[in-house]
PDB file of C-alpha atoms in Angstrom:
ATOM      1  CA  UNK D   1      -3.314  13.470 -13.478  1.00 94.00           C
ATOM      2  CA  UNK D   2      -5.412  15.823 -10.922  1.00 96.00           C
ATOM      3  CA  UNK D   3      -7.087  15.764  -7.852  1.00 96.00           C
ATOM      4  CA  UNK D   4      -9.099  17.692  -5.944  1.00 97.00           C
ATOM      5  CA  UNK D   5     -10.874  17.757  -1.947  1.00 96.00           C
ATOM      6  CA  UNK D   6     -14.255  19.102  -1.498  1.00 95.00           C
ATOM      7  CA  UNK D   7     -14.474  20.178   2.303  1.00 94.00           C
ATOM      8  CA  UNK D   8     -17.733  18.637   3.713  1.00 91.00           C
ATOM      9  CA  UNK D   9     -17.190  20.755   6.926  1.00 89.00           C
ATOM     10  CA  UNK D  10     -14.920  20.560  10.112  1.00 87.00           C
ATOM     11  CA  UNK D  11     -11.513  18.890   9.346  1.00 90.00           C
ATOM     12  CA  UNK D  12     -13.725  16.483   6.667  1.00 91.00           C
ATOM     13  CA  UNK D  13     -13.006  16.491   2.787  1.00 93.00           C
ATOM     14  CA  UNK D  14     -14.242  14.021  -0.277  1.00 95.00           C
ATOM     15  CA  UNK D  15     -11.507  13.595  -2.386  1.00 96.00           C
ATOM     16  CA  UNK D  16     -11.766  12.834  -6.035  1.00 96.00           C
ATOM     17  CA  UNK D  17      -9.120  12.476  -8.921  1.00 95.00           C
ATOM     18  CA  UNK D  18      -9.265  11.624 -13.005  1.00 96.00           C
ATOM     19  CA  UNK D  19     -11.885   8.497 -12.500  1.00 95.00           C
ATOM     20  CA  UNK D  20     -13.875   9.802 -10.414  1.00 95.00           C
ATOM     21  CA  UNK D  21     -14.018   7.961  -7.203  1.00 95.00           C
ATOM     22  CA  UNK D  22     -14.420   9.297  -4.156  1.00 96.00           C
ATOM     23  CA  UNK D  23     -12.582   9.334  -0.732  1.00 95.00           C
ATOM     24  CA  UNK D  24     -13.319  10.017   2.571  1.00 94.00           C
ATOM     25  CA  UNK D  25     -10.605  12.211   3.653  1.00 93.00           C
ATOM     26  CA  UNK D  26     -10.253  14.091   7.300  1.00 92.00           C
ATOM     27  CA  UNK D  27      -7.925  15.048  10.058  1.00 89.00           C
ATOM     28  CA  UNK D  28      -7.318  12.556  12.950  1.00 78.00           C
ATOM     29  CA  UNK D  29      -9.646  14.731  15.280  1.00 73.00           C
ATOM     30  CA  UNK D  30     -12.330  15.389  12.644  1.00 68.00           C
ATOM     31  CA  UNK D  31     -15.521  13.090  13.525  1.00 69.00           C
ATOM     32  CA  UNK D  32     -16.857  13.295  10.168  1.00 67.00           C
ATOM     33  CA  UNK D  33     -14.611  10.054   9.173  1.00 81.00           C
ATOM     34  CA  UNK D  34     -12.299   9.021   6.643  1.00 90.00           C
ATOM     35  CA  UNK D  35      -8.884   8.207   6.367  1.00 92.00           C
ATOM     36  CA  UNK D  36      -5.687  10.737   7.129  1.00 92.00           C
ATOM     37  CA  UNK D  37      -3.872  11.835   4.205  1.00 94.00           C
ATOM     38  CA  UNK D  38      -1.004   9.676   5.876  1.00 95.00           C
ATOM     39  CA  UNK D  39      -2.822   6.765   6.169  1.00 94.00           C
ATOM     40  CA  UNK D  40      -4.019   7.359   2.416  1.00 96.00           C
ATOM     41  CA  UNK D  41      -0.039   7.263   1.567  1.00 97.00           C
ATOM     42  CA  UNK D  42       0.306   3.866   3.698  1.00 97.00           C
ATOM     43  CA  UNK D  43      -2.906   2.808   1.419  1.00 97.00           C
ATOM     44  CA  UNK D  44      -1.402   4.273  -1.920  1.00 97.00           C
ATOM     45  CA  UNK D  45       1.981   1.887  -1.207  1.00 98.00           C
ATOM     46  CA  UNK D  46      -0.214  -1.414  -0.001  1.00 98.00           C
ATOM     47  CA  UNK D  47      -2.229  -0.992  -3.139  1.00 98.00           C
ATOM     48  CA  UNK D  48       0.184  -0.010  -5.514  1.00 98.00           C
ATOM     49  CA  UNK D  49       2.340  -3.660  -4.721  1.00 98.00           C
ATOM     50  CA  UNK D  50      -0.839  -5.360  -4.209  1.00 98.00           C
ATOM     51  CA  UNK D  51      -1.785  -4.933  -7.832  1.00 98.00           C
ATOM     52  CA  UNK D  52       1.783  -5.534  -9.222  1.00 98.00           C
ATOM     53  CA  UNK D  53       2.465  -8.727  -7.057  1.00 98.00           C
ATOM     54  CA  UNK D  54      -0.900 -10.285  -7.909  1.00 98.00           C
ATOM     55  CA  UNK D  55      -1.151  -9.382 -11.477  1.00 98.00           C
ATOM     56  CA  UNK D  56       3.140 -11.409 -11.670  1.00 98.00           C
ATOM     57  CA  UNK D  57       1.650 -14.324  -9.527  1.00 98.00           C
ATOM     58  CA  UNK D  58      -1.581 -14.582 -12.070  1.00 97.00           C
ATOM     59  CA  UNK D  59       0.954 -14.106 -15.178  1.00 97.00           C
ATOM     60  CA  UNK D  60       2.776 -17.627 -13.029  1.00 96.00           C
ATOM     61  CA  UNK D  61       0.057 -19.310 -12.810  1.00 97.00           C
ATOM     62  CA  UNK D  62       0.139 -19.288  -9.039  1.00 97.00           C
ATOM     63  CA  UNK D  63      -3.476 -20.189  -7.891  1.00 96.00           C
ATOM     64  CA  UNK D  64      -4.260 -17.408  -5.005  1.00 97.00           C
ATOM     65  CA  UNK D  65      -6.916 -17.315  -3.360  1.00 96.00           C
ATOM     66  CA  UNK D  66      -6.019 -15.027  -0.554  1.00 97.00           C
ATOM     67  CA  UNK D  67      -4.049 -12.015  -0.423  1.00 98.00           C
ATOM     68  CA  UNK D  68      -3.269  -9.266   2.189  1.00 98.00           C
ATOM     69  CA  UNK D  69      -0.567  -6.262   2.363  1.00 98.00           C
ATOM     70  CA  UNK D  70       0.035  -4.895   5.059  1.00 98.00           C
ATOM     71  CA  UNK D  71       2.297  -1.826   5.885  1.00 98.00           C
ATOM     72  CA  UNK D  72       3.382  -0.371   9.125  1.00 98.00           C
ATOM     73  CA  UNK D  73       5.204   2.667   9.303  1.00 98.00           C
ATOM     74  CA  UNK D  74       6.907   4.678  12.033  1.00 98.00           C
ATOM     75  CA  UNK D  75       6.245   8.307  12.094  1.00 96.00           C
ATOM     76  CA  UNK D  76       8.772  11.305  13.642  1.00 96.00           C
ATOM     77  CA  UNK D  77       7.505  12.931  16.830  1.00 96.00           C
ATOM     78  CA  UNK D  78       7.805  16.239  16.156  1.00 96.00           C
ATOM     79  CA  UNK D  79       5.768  18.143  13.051  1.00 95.00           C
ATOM     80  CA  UNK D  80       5.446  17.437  10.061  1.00 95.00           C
ATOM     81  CA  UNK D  81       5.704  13.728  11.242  1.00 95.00           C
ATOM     82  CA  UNK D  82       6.819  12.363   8.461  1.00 96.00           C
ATOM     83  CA  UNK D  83       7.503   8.877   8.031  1.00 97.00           C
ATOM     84  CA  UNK D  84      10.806   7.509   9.193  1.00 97.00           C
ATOM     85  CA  UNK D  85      10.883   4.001   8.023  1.00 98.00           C
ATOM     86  CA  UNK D  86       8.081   1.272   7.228  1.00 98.00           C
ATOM     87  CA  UNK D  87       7.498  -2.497   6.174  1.00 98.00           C
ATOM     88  CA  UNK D  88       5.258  -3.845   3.883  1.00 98.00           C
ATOM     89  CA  UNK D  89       4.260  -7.799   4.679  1.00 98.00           C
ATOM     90  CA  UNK D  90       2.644  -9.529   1.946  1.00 98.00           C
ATOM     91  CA  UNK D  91       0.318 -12.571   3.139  1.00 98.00           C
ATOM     92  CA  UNK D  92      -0.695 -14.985   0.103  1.00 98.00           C
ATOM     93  CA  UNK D  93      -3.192 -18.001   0.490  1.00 97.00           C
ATOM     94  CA  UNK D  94      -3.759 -20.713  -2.433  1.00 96.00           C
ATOM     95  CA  UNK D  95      -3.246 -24.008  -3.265  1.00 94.00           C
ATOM     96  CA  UNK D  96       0.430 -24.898  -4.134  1.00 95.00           C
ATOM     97  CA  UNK D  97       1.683 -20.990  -4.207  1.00 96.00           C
ATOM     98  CA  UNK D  98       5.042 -20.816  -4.222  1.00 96.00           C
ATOM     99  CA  UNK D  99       7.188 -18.853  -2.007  1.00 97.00           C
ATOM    100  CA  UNK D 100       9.578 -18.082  -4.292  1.00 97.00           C
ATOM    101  CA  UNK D 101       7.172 -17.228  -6.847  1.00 97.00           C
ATOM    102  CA  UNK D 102       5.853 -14.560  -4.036  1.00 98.00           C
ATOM    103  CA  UNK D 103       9.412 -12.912  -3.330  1.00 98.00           C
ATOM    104  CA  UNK D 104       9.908 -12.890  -6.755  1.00 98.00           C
ATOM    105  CA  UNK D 105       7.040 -10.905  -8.028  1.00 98.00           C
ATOM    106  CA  UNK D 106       7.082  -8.847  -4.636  1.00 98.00           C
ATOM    107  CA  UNK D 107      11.064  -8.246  -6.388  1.00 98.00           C
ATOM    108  CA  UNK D 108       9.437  -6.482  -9.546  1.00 98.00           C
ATOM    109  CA  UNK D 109       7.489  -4.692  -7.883  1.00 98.00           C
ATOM    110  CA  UNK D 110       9.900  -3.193  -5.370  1.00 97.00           C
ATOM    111  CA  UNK D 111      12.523  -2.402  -8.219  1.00 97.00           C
ATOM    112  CA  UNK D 112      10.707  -1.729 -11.443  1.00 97.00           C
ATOM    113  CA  UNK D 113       6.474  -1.547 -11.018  1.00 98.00           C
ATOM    114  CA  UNK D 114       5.423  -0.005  -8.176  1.00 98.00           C
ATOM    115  CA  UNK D 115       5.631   3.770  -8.691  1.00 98.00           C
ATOM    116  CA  UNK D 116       4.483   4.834  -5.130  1.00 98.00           C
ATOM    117  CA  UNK D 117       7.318   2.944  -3.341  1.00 98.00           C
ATOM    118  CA  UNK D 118       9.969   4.265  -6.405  1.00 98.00           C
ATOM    119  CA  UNK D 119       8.245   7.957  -4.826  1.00 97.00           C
ATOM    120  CA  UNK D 120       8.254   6.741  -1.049  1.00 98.00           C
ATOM    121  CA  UNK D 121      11.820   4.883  -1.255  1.00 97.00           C
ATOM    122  CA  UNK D 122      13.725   7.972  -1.637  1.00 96.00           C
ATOM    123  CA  UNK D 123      12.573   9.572   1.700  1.00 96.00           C
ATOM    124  CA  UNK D 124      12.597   6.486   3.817  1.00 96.00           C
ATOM    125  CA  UNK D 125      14.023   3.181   4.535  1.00 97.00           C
ATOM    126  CA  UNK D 126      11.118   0.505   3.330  1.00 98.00           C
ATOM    127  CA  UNK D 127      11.454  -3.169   4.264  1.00 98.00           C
ATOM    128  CA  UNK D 128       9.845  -6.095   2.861  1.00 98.00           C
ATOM    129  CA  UNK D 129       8.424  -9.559   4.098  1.00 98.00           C
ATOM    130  CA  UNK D 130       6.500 -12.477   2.331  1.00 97.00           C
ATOM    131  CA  UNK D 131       4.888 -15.088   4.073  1.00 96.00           C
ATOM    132  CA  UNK D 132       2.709 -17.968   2.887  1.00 97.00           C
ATOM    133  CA  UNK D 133      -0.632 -18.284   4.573  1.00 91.00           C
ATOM    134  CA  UNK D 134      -1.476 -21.727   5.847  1.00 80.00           C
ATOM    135  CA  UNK D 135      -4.350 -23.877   4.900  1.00 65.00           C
ATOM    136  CA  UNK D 136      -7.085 -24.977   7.148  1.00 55.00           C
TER     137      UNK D 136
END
């Protein structure tokens, strides 16, 4: 796997790995736009469980028609801020979804699918939340 950034001027970059796609990358104070290559790691560990808890709740049959991650994380003070700890909520809509089927696949992900979180786990404490979302 490789990537690459392209500076487009100021603190701004388009970032681009294997497939292709590209990213808006640039520094907090940049006005060009984009996301912070922090807030690309927050993105990187909401879509990494996002696609391993809704491919599990497919595989159960669990009819979803909404679905949200959401990760907060708390950052040091002093540089390189790293992140200290964060939590990742998972919001799921649908008719009869299960919450158990939802901690459950949210399980495999956290312990055997998710390959950002196996990465992110071993700097910093990550907690985990399910809720269902209600109808109407």
């Amino acid at each position: 796997m490789q990537a690459k950034v392209i500076w487009k001027g100021g603190l701004s970059f388009i970032g681009c790995a294997d497939r292709g796609h590209e990213i808006d990358l640039a520094a907090y104070t940049d006005e060009g736009g984009g996301s912070s290559p922090m807030e690309m790691v927050l993105i990187a560990l909401a879509g990494c469980t996002a696609i391993d808890v809704l491919s599990t709740l497919q595989k159960k049959r669990q009819h979803v028609d909404d679905f949200e991650v959401h990760v907060k994380a708390d950052q040091s003070d002093d540089y390189p801020r790293v992140f200290t700890a964060a939590s990742v909520q998972y919001i799921v809509g649908g008719d009869g979804v299960r919450l158990d089927a939802v901690e459950h696949a949210v399980e495999l992900s956290r312990t055997k699918y998710c390959s950002v979180h196996a990465m992110l786990k071993q700097a910093l404490l990550i907690e985990f939340s399910c809720r269902l979302k209600s109808s109407g």
